[in-house]
Coordinates of C-alpha atoms in Angstrom, one line a residue:
Chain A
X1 CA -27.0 -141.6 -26.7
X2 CA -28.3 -144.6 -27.8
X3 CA -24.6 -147.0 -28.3
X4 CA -27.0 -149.7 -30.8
X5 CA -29.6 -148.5 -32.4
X6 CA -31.6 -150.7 -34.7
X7 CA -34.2 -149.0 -36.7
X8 CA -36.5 -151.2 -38.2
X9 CA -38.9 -153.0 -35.3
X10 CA -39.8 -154.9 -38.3
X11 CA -39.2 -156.8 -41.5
X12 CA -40.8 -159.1 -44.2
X13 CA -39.3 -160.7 -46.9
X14 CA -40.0 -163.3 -49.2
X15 CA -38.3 -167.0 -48.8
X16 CA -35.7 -167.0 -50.8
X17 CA -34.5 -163.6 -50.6
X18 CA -31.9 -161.9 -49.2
X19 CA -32.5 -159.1 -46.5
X20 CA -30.2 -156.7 -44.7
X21 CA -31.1 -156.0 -41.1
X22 CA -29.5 -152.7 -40.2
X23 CA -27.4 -151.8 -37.3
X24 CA -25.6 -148.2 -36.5
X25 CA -23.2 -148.4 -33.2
X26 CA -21.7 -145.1 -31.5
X27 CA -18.2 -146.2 -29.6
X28 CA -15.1 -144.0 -29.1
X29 CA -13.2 -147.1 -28.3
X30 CA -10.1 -148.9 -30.9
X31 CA -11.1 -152.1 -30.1
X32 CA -14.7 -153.9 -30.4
X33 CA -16.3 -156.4 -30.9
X34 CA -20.0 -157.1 -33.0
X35 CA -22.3 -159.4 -32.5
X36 CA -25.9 -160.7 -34.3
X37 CA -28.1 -163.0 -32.1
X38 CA -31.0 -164.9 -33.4
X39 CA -34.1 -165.2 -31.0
X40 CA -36.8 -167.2 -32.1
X41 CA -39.9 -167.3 -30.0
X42 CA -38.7 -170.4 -27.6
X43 CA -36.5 -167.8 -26.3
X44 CA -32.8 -168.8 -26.5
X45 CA -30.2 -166.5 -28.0
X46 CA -28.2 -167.9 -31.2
X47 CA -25.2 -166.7 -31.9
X48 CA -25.2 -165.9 -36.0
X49 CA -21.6 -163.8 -36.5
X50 CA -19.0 -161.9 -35.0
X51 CA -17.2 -159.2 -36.5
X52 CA -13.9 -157.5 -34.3
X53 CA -13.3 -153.7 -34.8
X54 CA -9.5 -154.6 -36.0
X55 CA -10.9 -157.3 -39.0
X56 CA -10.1 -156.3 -42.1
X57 CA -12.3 -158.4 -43.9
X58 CA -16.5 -158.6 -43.4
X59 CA -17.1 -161.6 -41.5
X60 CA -19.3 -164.8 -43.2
X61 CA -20.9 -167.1 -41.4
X62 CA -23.0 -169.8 -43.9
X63 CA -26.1 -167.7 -45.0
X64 CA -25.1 -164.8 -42.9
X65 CA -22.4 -162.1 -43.6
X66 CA -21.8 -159.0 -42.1
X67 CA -21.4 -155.4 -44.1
X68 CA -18.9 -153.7 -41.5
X69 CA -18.5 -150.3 -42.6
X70 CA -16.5 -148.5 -39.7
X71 CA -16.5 -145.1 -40.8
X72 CA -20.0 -144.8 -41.0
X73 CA -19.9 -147.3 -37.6
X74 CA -22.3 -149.7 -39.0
X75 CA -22.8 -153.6 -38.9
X76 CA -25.7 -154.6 -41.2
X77 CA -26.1 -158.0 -41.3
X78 CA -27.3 -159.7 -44.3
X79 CA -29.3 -162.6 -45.1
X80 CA -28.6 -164.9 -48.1
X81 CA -32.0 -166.7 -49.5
X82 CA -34.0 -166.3 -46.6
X83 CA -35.6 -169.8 -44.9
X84 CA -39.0 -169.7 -43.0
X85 CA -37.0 -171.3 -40.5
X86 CA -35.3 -167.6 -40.1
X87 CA -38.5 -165.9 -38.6
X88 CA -37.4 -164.8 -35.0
X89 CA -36.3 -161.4 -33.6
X90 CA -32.4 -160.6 -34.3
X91 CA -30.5 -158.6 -32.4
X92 CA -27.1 -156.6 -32.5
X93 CA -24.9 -155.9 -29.6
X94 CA -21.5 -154.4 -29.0
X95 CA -18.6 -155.3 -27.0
X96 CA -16.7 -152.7 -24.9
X97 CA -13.5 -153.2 -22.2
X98 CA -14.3 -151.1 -19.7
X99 CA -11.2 -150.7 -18.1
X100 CA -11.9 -149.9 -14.7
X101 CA -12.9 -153.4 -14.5
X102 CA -12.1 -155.8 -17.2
X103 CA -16.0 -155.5 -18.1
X104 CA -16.4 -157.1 -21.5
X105 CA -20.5 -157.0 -21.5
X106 CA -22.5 -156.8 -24.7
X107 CA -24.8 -153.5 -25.5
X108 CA -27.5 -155.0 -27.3
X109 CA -29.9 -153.1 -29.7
X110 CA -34.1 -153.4 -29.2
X111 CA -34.1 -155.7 -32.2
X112 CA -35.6 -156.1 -35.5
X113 CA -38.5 -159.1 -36.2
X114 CA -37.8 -160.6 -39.4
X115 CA -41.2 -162.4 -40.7
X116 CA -40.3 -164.6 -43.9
X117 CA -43.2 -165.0 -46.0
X118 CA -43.3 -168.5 -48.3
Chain B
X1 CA -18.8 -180.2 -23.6
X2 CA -21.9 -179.1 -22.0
X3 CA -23.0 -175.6 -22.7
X4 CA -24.2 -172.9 -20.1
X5 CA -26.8 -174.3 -17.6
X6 CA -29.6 -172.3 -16.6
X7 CA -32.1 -173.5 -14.2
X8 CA -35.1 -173.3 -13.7
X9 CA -36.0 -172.1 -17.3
X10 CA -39.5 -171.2 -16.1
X11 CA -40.5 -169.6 -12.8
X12 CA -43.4 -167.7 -11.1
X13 CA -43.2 -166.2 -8.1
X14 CA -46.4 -164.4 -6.2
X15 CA -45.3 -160.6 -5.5
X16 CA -43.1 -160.5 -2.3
X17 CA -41.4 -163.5 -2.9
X18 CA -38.3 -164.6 -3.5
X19 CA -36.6 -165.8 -6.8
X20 CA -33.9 -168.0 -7.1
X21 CA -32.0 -168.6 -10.4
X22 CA -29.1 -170.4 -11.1
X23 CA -26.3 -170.5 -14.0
X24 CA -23.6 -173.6 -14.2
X25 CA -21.3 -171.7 -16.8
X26 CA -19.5 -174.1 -19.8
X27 CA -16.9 -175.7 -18.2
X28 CA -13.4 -174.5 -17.8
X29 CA -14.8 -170.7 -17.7
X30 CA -14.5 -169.1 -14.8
X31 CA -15.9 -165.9 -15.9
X32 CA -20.0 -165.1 -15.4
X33 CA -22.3 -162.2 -16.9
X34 CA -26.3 -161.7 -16.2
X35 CA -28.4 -160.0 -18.4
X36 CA -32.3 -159.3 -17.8
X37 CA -34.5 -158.7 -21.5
X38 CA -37.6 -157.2 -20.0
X39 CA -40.6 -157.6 -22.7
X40 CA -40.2 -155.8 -26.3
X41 CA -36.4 -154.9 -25.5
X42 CA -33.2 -156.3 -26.1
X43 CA -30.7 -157.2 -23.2
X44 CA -29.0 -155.5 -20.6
X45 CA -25.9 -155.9 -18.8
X46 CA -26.7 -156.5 -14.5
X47 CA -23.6 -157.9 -13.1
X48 CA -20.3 -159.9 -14.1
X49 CA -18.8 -162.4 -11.6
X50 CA -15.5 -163.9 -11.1
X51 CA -15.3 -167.0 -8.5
X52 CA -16.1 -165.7 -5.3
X53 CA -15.7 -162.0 -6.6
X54 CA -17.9 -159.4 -7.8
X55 CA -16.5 -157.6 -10.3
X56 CA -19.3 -155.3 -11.6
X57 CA -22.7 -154.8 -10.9
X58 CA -23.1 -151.2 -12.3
X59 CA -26.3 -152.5 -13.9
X60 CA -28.1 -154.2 -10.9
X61 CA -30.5 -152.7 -8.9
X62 CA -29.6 -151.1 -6.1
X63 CA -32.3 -153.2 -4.2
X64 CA -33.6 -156.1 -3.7
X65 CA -30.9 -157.8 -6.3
X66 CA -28.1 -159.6 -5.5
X67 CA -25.7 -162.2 -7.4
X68 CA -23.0 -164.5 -6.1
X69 CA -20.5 -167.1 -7.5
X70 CA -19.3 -169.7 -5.1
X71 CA -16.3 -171.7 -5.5
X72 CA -17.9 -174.6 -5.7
X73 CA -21.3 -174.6 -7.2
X74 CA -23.6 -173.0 -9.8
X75 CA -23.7 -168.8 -10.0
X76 CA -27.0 -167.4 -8.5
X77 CA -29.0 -164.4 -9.1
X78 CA -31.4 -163.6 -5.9
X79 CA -34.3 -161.5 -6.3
X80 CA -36.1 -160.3 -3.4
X81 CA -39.4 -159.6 -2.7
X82 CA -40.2 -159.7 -6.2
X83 CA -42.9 -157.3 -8.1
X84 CA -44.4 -157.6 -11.0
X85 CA -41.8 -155.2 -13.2
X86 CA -39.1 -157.7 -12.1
X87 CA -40.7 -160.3 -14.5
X88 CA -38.6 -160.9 -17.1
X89 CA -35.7 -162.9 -19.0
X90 CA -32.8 -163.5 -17.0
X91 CA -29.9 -164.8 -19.2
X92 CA -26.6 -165.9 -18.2
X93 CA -23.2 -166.2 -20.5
X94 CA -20.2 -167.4 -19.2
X95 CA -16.7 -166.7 -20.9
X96 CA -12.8 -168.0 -20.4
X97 CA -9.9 -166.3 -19.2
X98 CA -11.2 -161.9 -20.9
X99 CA -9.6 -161.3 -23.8
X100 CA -8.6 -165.1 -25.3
X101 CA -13.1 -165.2 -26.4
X102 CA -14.3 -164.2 -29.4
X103 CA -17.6 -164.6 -27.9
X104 CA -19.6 -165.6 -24.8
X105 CA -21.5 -168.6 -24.8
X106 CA -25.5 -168.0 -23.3
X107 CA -27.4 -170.2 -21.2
X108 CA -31.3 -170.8 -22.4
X109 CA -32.3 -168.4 -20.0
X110 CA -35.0 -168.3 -16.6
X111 CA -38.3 -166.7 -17.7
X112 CA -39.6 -165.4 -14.7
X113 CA -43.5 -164.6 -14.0
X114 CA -44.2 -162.1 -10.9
X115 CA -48.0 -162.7 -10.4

């Protein structure tokens, strides 16, 4: 089973607009943590907002917030008046301890390209 | 602070080659993870490093692969003999002492070409 799965490959939305980029994550773990990346097409991976499994309230980061609904294990991440500057691919990902280990690797999703059209 | 170092950030190789690629993490972490993004996808765990230990590298290749973080000295991710599914994005992140992060902190990654 997939552990991120992100089901739109794409998105458009107008400048100015908010969008919500879903994300659904499968986990029997307590603790967690959720990510959002940014990758725009130079390559490097931005770091938007975080989100930990035990945080009662949805996390904020300027434009971006996160709608963490945990029952329904879900992490959309939302997009306040949308900038041309915001076109890339975004990606969520999961953190896990694996506790054989101390692991604390990220599961990313296959991403979702956001086009903002002026 | 400098952030993670990853160098080189470009690099082709001809098939049966060898590929070199090295990550200085931020400094004062001591804790190293590799992640390939093969075209179209998102990332995937390889390999997390201590110094001089190897503490998983469930999702390296059995072959071919190997990764190493010296004492002294960058981390390094050695590809042998390269082929043409190996080209990829090679990321590294680096991280403090587990459990004190909120997150990891990625390097610009190495974009390898296998020609």
């Amino acid at each position: 089973a997939q552990k991120i799965t992100q089901t739109q490959p794409g998105m458009f939305v107008q400048e100015k607009e908010a969008v919500t980029l879903d994300c659904t994550y499968d986990t029997s773990d307590q603790s967690y943590g959720l990510f959002w990346y940014k990758q725009p097409s130079s390559g490097e991976m931005i770091f938007l907002i975080y989100q930990g499994s035990y945080d009662e309230q949805n996390a904020t980061e300027g434009r971006y917030s996160l709608n963490f609904q945990k029952a329904r294990k879900s992490a959309n991440l939302v997009i306040s008046a949308s900038q041309l500057g915001d076109s890339a691919m975004y990606f969520c990902a999961m953190r896990e301890v694996n506790m054989d280990t101390g692991r604390r690797a990220l599961t990313f999703g296959s991403g979702t390209r956001l086009q903002v059209q002026p | 602070n400098a952030g993670v170092m990853q160098n080189p950030r470009h690099l082709v190789r001809r098939r049966g080659q060898e590929a070199r690629l090295r990550c200085s993490p931020m400094k004062g972490h001591s804790h190293v993870y590799w992640y390939r993004q093969l075209p179209e996808e998102g990332l995937k765990f390889m390999v997390y490093l201590q110094k001089e230990n190897i503490i998983d590298e469930s999702g390296m290749p059995k072959e071919r692969f190997s990764a190493e973080f010296p004492k002294e000295g960058p981390s390094i991710l050695r590809i042998q003999q390269v082929v043409r599914g190996d080209s990829a994005a090679y990321f590294c992140a680096s991280s403090p002492s587990p459990g004190t992060e909120r997150r990891p902190y990625f390097g610009p990654g190495t974009r390898l070409t296998v020609t």
